Short mmCIF file of C-alpha atoms and ligand atoms in Angstrom, two decimals:
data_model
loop_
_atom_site.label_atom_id
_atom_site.label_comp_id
_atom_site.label_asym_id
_atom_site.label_seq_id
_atom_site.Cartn_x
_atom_site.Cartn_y
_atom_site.Cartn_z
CA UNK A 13 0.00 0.00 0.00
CA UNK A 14 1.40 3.71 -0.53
CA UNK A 15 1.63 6.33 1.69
CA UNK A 16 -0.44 8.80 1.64
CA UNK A 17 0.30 12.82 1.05
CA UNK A 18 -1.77 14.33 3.83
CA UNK A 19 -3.52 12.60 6.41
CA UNK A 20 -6.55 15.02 5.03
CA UNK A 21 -7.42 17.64 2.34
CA UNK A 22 -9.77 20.28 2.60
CA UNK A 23 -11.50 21.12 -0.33
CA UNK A 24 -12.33 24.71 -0.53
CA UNK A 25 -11.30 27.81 1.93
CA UNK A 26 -14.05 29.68 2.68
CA UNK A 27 -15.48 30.30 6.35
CA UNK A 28 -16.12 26.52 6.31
CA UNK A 29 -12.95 25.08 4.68
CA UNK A 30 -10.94 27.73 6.60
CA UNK A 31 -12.18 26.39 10.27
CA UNK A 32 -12.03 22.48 9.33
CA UNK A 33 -8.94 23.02 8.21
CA UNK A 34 -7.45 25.15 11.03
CA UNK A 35 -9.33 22.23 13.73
CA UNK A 36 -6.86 19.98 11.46
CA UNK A 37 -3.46 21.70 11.56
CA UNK A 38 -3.74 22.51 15.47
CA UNK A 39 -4.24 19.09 16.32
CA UNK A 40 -1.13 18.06 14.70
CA UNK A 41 -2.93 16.30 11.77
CA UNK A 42 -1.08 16.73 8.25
CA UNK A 43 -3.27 18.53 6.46
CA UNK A 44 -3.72 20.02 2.79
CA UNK A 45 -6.07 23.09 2.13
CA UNK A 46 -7.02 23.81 -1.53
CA UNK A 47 -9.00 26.84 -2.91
CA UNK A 48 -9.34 28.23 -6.32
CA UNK A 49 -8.96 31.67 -5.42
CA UNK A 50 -6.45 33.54 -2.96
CA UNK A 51 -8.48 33.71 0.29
CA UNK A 52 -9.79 35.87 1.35
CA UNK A 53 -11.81 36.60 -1.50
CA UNK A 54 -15.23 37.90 -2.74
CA UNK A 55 -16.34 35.14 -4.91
CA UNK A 56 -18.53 32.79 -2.68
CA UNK A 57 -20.29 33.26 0.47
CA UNK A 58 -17.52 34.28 3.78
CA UNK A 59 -16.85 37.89 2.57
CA UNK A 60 -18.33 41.35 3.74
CA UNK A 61 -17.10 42.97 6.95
CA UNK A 62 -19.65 41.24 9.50
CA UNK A 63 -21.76 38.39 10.16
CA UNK A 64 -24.55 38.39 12.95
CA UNK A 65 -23.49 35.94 15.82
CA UNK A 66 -26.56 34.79 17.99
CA UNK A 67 -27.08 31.55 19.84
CA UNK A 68 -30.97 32.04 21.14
CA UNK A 69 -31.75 30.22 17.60
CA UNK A 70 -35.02 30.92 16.05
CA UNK A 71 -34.20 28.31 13.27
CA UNK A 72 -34.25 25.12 15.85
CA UNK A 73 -33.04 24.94 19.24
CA UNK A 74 -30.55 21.91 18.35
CA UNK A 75 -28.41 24.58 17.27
CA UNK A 76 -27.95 26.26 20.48
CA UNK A 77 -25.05 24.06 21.81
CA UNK A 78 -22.87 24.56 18.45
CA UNK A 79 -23.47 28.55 19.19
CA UNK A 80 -21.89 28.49 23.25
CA UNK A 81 -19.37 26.56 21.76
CA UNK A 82 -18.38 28.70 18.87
CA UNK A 83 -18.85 32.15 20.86
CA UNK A 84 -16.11 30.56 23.60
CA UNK A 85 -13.90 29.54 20.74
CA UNK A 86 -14.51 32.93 18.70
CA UNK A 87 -13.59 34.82 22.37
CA UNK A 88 -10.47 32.82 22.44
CA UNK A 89 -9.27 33.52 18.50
CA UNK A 90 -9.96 37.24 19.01
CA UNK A 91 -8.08 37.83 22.00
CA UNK A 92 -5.23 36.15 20.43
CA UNK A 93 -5.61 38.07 17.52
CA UNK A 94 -4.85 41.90 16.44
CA UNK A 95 -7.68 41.84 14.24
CA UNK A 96 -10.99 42.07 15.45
CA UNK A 97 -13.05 38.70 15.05
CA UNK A 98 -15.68 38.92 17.38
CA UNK A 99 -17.35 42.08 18.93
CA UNK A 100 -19.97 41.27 21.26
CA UNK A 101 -22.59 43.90 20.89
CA UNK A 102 -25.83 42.25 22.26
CA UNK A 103 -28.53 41.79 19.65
CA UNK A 104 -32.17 43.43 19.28
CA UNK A 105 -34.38 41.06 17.38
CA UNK A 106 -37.81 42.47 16.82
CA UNK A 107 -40.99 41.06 15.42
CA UNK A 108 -44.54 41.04 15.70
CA UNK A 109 -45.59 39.78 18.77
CA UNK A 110 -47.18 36.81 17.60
CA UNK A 111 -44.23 36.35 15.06
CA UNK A 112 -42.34 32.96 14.64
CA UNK A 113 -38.81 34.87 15.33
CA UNK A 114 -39.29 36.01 18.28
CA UNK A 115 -41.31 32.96 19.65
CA UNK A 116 -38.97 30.51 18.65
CA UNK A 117 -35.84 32.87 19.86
CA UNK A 118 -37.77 32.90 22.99
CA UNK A 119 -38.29 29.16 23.33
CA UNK A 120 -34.83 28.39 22.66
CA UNK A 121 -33.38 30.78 25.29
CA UNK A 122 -36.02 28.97 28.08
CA UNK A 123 -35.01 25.57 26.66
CA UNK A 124 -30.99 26.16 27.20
CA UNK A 125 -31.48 28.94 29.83
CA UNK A 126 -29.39 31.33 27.84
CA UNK A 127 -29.50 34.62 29.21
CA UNK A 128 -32.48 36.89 27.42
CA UNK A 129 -35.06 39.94 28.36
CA UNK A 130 -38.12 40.64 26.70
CA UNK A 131 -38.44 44.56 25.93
CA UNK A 132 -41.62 46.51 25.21
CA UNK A 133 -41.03 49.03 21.94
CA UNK A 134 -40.41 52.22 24.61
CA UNK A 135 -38.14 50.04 26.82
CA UNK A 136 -35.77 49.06 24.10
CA UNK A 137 -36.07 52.90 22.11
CA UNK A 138 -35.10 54.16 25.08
CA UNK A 139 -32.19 52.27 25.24
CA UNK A 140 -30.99 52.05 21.56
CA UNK A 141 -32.48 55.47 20.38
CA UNK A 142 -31.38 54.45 16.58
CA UNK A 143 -34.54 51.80 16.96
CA UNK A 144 -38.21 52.97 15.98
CA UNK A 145 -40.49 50.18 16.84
CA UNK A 146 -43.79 49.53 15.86
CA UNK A 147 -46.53 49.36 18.83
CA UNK A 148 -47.85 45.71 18.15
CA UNK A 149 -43.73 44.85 17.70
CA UNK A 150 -41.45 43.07 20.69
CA UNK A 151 -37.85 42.97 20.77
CA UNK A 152 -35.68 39.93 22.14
CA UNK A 153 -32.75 41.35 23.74
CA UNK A 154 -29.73 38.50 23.50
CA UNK A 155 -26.83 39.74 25.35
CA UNK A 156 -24.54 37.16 24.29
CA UNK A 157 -25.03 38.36 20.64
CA UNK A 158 -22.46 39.60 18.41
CA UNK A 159 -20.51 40.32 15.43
CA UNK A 160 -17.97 38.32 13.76
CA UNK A 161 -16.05 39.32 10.73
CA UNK A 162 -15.37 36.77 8.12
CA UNK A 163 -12.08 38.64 6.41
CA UNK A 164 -10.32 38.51 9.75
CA UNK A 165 -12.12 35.12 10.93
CA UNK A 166 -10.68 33.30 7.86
CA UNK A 167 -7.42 35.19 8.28
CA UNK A 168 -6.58 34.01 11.56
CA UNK A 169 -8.01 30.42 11.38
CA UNK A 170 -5.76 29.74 8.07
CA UNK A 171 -2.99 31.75 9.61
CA UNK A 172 -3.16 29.66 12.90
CA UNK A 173 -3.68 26.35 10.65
CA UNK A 174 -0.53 26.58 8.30
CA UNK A 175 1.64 27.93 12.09
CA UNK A 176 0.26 24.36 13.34
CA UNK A 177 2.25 23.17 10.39
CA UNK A 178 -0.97 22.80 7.79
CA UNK A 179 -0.51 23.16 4.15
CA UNK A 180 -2.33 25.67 1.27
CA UNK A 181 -2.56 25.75 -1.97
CA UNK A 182 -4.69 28.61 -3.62
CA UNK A 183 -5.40 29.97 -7.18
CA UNK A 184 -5.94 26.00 -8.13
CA UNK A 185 -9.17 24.93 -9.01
CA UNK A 186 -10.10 21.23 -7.84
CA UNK A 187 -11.10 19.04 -10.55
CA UNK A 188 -11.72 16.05 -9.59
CA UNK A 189 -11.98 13.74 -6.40
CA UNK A 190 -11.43 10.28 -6.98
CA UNK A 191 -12.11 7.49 -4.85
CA UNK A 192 -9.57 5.12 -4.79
CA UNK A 193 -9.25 1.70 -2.57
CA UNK A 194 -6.50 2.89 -0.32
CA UNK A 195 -6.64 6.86 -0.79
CA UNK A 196 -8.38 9.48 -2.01
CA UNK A 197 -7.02 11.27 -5.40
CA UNK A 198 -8.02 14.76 -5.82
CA UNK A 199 -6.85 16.51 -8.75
CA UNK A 200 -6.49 19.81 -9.65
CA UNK A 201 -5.89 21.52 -13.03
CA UNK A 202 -2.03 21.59 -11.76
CA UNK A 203 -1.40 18.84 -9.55
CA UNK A 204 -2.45 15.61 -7.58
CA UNK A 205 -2.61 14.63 -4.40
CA UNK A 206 -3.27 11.05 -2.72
CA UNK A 207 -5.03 11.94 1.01
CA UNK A 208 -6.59 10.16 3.57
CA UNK A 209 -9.84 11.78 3.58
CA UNK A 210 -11.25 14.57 2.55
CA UNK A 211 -13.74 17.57 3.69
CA UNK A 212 -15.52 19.09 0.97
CA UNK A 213 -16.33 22.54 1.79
CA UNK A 214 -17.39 23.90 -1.81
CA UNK A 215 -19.98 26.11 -0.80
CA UNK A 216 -22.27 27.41 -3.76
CA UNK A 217 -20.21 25.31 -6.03
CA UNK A 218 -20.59 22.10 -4.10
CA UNK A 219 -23.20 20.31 -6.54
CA UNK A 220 -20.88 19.88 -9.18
CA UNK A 221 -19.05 17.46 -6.62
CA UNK A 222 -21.97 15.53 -5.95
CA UNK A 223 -24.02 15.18 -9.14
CA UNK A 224 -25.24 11.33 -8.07
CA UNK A 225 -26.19 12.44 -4.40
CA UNK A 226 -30.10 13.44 -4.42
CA UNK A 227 -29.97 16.58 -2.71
CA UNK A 228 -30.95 20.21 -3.37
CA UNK A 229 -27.89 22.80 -2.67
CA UNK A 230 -29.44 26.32 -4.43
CA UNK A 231 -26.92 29.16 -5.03
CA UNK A 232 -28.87 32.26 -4.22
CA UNK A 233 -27.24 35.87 -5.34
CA UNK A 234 -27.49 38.20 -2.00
CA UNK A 235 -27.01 41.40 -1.08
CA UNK A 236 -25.14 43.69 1.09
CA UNK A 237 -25.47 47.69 1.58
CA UNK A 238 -23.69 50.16 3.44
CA UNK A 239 -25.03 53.48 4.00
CA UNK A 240 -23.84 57.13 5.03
CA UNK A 241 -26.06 57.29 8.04
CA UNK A 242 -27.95 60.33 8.96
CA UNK A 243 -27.29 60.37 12.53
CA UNK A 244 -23.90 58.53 12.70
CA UNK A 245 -23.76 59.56 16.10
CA UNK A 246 -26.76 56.73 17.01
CA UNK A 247 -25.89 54.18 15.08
CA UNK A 248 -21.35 53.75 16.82
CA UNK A 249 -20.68 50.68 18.21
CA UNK A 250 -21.36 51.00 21.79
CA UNK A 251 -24.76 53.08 20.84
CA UNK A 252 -26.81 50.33 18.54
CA UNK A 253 -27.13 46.62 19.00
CA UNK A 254 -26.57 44.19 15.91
CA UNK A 255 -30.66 44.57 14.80
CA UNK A 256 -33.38 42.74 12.99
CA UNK A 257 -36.20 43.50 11.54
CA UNK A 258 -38.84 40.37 11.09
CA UNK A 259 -41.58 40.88 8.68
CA UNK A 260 -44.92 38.69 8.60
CA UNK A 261 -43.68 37.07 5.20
CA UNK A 262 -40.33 35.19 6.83
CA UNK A 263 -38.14 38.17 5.36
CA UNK A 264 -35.85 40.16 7.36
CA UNK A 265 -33.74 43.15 7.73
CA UNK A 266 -30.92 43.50 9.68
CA UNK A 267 -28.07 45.80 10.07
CA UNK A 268 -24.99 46.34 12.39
CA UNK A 269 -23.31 49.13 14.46
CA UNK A 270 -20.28 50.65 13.14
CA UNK A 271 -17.40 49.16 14.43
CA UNK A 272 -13.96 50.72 13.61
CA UNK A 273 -10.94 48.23 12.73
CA UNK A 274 -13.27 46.16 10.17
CA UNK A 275 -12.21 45.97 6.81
CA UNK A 276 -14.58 46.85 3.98
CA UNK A 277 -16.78 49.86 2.59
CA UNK A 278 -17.42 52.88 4.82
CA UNK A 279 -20.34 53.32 6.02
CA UNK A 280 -23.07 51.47 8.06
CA UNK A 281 -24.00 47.89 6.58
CA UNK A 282 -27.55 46.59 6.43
CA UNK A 283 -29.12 43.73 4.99
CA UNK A 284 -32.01 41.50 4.01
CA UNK A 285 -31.86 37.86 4.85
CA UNK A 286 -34.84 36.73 2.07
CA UNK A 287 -35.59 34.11 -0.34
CA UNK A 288 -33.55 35.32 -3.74
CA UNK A 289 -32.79 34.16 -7.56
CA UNK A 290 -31.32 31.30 -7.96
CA UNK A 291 -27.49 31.79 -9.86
CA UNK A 292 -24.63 29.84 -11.31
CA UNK A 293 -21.66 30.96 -8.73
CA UNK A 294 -19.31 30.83 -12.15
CA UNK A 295 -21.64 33.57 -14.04
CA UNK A 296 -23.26 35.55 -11.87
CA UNK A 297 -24.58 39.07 -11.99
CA UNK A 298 -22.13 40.65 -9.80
CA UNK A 299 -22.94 44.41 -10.95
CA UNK A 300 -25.59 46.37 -8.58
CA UNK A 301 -28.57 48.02 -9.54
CA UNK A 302 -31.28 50.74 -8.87
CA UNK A 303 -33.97 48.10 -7.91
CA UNK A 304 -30.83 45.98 -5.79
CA UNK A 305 -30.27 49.12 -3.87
CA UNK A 306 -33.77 49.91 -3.33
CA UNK A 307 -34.42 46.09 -2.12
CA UNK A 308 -31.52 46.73 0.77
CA UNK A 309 -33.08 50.37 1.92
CA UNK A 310 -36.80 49.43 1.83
CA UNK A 311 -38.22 49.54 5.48
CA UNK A 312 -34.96 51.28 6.87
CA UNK A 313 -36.23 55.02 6.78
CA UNK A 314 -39.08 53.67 9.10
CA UNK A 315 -37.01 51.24 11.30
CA UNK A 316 -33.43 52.10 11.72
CA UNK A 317 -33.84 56.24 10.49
CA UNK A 318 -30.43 57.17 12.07
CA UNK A 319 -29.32 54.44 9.65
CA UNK A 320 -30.74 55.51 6.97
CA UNK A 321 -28.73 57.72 4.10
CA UNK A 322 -27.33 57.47 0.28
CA UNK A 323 -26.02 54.23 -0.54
CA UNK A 324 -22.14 53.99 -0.37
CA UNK A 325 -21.66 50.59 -1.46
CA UNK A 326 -23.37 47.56 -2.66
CA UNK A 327 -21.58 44.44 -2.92
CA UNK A 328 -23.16 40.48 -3.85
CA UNK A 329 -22.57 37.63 -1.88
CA UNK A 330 -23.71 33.65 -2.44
CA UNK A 331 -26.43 31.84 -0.54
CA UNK A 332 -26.39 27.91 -0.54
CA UNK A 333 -29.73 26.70 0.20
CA UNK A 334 -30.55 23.51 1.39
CA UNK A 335 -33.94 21.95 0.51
CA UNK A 336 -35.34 22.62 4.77
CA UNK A 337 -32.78 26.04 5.37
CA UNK A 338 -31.05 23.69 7.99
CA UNK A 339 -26.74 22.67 6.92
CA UNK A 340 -25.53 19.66 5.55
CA UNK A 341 -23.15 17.89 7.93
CA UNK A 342 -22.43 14.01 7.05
CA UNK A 343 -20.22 11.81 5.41
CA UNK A 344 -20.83 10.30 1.84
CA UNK A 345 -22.90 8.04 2.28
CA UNK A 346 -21.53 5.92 -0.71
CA UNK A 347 -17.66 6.64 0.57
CA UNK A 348 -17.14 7.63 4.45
CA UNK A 349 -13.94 8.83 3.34
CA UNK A 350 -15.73 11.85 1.84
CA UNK A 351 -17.05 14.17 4.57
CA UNK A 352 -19.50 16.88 3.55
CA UNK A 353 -20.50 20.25 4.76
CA UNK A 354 -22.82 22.09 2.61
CA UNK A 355 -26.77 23.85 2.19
CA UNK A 356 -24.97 27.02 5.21
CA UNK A 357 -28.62 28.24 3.96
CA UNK A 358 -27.47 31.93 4.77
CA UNK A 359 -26.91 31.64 8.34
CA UNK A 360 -23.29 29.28 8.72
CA UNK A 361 -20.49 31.51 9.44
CA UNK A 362 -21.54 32.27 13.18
CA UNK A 363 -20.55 28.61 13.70
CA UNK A 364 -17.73 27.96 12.31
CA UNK A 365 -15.66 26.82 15.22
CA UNK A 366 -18.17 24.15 16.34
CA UNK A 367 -18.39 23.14 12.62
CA UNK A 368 -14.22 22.98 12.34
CA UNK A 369 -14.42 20.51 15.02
CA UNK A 370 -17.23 18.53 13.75
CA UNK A 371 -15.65 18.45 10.35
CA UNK A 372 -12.14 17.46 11.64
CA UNK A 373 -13.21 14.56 13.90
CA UNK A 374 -15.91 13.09 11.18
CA UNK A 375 -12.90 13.02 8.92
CA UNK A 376 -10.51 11.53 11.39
CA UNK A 377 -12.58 9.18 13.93
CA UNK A 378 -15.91 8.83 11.61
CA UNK A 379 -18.04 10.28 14.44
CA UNK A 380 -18.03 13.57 16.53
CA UNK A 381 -18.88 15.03 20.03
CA UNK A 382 -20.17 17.82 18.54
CA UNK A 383 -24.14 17.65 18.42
CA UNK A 384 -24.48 17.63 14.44
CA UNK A 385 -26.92 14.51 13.73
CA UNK A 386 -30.07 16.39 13.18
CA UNK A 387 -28.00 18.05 10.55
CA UNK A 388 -26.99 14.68 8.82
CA UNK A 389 -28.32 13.64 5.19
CA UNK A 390 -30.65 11.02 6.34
CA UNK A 391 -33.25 13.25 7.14
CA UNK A 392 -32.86 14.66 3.11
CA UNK A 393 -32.45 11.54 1.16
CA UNK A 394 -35.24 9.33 2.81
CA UNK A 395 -37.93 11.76 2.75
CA UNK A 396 -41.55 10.49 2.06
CA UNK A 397 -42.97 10.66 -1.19
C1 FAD B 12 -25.15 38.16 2.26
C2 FAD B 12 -24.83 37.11 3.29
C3 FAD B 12 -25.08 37.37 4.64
C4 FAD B 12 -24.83 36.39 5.59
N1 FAD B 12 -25.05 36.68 6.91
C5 FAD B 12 -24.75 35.75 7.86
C6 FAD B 12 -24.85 36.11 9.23
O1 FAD B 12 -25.19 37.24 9.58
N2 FAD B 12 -24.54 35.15 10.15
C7 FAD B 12 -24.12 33.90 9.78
O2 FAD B 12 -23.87 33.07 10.67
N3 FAD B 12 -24.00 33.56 8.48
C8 FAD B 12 -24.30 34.46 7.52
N4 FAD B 12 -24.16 34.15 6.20
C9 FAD B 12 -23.81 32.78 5.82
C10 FAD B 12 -22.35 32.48 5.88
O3 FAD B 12 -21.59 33.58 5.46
C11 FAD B 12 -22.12 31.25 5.02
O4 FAD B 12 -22.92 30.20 5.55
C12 FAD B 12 -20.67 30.81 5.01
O5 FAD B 12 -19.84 31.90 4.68
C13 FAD B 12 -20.50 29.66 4.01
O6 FAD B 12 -19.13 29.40 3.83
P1 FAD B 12 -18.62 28.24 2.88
O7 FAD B 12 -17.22 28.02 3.26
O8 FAD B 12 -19.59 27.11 2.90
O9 FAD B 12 -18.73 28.84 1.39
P2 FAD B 12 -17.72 29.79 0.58
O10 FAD B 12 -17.28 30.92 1.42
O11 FAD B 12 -18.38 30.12 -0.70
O12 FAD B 12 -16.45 28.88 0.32
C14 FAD B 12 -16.39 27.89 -0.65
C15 FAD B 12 -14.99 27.88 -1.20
O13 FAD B 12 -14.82 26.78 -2.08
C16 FAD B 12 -13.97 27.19 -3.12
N5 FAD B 12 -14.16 26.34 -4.30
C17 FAD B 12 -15.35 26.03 -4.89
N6 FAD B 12 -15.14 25.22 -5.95
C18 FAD B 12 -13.78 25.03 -6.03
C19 FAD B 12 -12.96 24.27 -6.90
N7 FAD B 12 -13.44 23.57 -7.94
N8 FAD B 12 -11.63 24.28 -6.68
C20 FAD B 12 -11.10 24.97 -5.63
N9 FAD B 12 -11.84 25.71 -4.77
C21 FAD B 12 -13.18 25.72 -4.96
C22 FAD B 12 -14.41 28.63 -3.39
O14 FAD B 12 -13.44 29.35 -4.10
C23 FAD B 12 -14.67 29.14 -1.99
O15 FAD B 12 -13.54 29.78 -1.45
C24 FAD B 12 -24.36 35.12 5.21
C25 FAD B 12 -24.08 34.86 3.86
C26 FAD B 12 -24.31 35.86 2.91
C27 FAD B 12 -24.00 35.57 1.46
#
């Protein structure tokens, strides 16, 4: 039998890639990371100054383990840092008062006892004078809520990865991956490389990869804004809470304080978290237009005014979306070898470091502490009907 290059590859270095593969390296495990593009970059999903952190999760409470995990670990890699990955700003969620997001926030902060408060419009307007909030509104209060910026998330994790002794190799675009009986071949357009196993973290270009499996992974092309803000004053970091807005129809719009010492546009960045059209990551629109910009300010005037001003950027990002919203964390089920972690839905980065260390030990012992089964493929391919 021959040896093996790397005990494990990681296919793709996005938010995803970027934390399996830095869970790899500091563990001691010989490990080979492979992107197409230099990261960090603006091609897939992990770019854009900020990502909302929040563990109260309105999406299903099975998440809410992965969340204290990943806001320790997130702690930890910003205090070593002397970039700013995590700023813990406390988040304002707000929805009608019979609305699911602030129900099911609520019922997974009593389910996990994570610290919460429950603020009547006044209460919280008082408090974050940025906010105007409708009378028949609520707003969750999550102190534990936060910010997390991918360019400087991805930064460090790689950076701490390849100081742990793991190996890169950008600007090469993965071809193939070829089971073999005692190793795994991927190929690139350049080179070859026998490994272990593999984690495929392809994000809006992981179908291609997997064109036998029977699951839906959508690219979606998103949005991001940044705005002058009329009242800048409201709206510093310190002042304003990360927000969201939940409309009746499952949309919602969101937005952060401004933090200084985060890469990216000027400005202050909102967002709309929303069912979009479906895209080929390869071709994509990337230009912005009138009715894009529009889409990001609609509601703001009204909910966030102090936020509210002319447009300084507007930038695209990629959605995956998995068939239920909920990720994609499994191996192959025709190869074991092959471990998978796809369908982020829009809402992945905040959990990156709980995902690393899923990804790492599915690839290395076949099973994980980490509580991931709900998110496995069983509940995908052996749906009725
Ligand atoms: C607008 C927007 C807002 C978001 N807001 C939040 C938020 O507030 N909170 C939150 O938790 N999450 C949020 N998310 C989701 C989160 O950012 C994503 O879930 C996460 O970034 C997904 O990362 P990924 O590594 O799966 O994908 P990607 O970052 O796209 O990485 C995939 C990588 O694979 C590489 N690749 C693909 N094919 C090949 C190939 N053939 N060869 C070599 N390399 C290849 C790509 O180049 C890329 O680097 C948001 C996402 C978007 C787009």
């Amino acid at each position: 039998m021959r040896a093996v290059d790397y005990e494990v590859a990681v296919l793709g270095l996005g938010g995803v890639g970027a934390a399996a593969f830095h869970a790899l390296g500091t563990r001691g495990i010989s490990v080979l990371g492979i992107d197409q593009f230099e990261p960090v970059h603006d091609r897939g999903s992990s770019h854009g100054q900020s990502r909302i952190f929040r563990i109260a999760y309105f999406e299903h409470p099975d998440y809410v383990p992965m969340g204290v995990y990943s806001r320790s670990r997130w702690t930890e890699l910003d205090r070593r840092s002397d970039k700013r990955v995590f700023i813990p700003t406390g988040g304002a969620w707000i929805g009608p008062r019979d609305g699911r997001h602030v129900g099911e926030s609520l019922h997974s902060a009593r389910q996990h006892g994570l610290a919460h408060e429950l603020l009547e419009p006044g209460e919280a307007m008082r408090r974050w004078p940025a906010l105007r909030i409708p009378e028949d509104h609520v707003c969750f209060h999550e102190t534990a809520a936060g910010i997390v910026c991918p360019e400087h998330a991805i930064e460090v994790l790689l950076g701490e990865g390849v100081a742990s002794g793991g190996r890169l190799l950008t600007g090469e675009r993965i071809e193939r991956v070829e089971p073999e009986e005692d190793c795994i071949l991927v190929r690139t357009e350049r080179s070859s490389h026998r490994v272990g196993s593999v984690v495929m973290a392809l994000g809006p270009w992981m179908k291609r990869f997997l064109p036998d499996l029977d699951v839906e992974l959508e690219p979606q092309r998103q949005l991001l804004g940044w705005t002058r803000p009329g009242r800048p004053d409201l709206v510093e970091e310190g002042r304003l809470p990360v927000w969201l807005f939940a409309d009746h129809d499952e949309s919602i719009q969101y937005g952060f304080p401004r933090c200084p010492g985060l890469p990216g546009p000027e400005g202050v960045k909102v967002a709309r978290h929303c069912r979009a059209e479906r895209c080929d990551p390869d071709t994509m629109r990337r230009e912005v237009d009138d009715a894009d910009e529009r889409m990001v300010l609609d509601g703001l005037a009204s909910r966030v005014p102090a936020a509210f001003g002319p447009v300084t950027s507007l930038k695209t990002c990629l959605y995956t979306m998995s068939e239920d919203g909920h990720f994609i964390i499994d191996r192959h089920p025709q190869d074991h070898r092959v471990v998978l972690a796809a369908g982020f839905s829009g809402h992945g980065f905040k959990f990156l470091p709980a995902l690393g260390t899923a990804l790492a030990e599915l690839a290395l012992d076949g099973g994980t502490s980490m509580p991931v089964g709900f998110l496995g493929l069983d509940r995908l391919l052996h749906r009725q009907g």
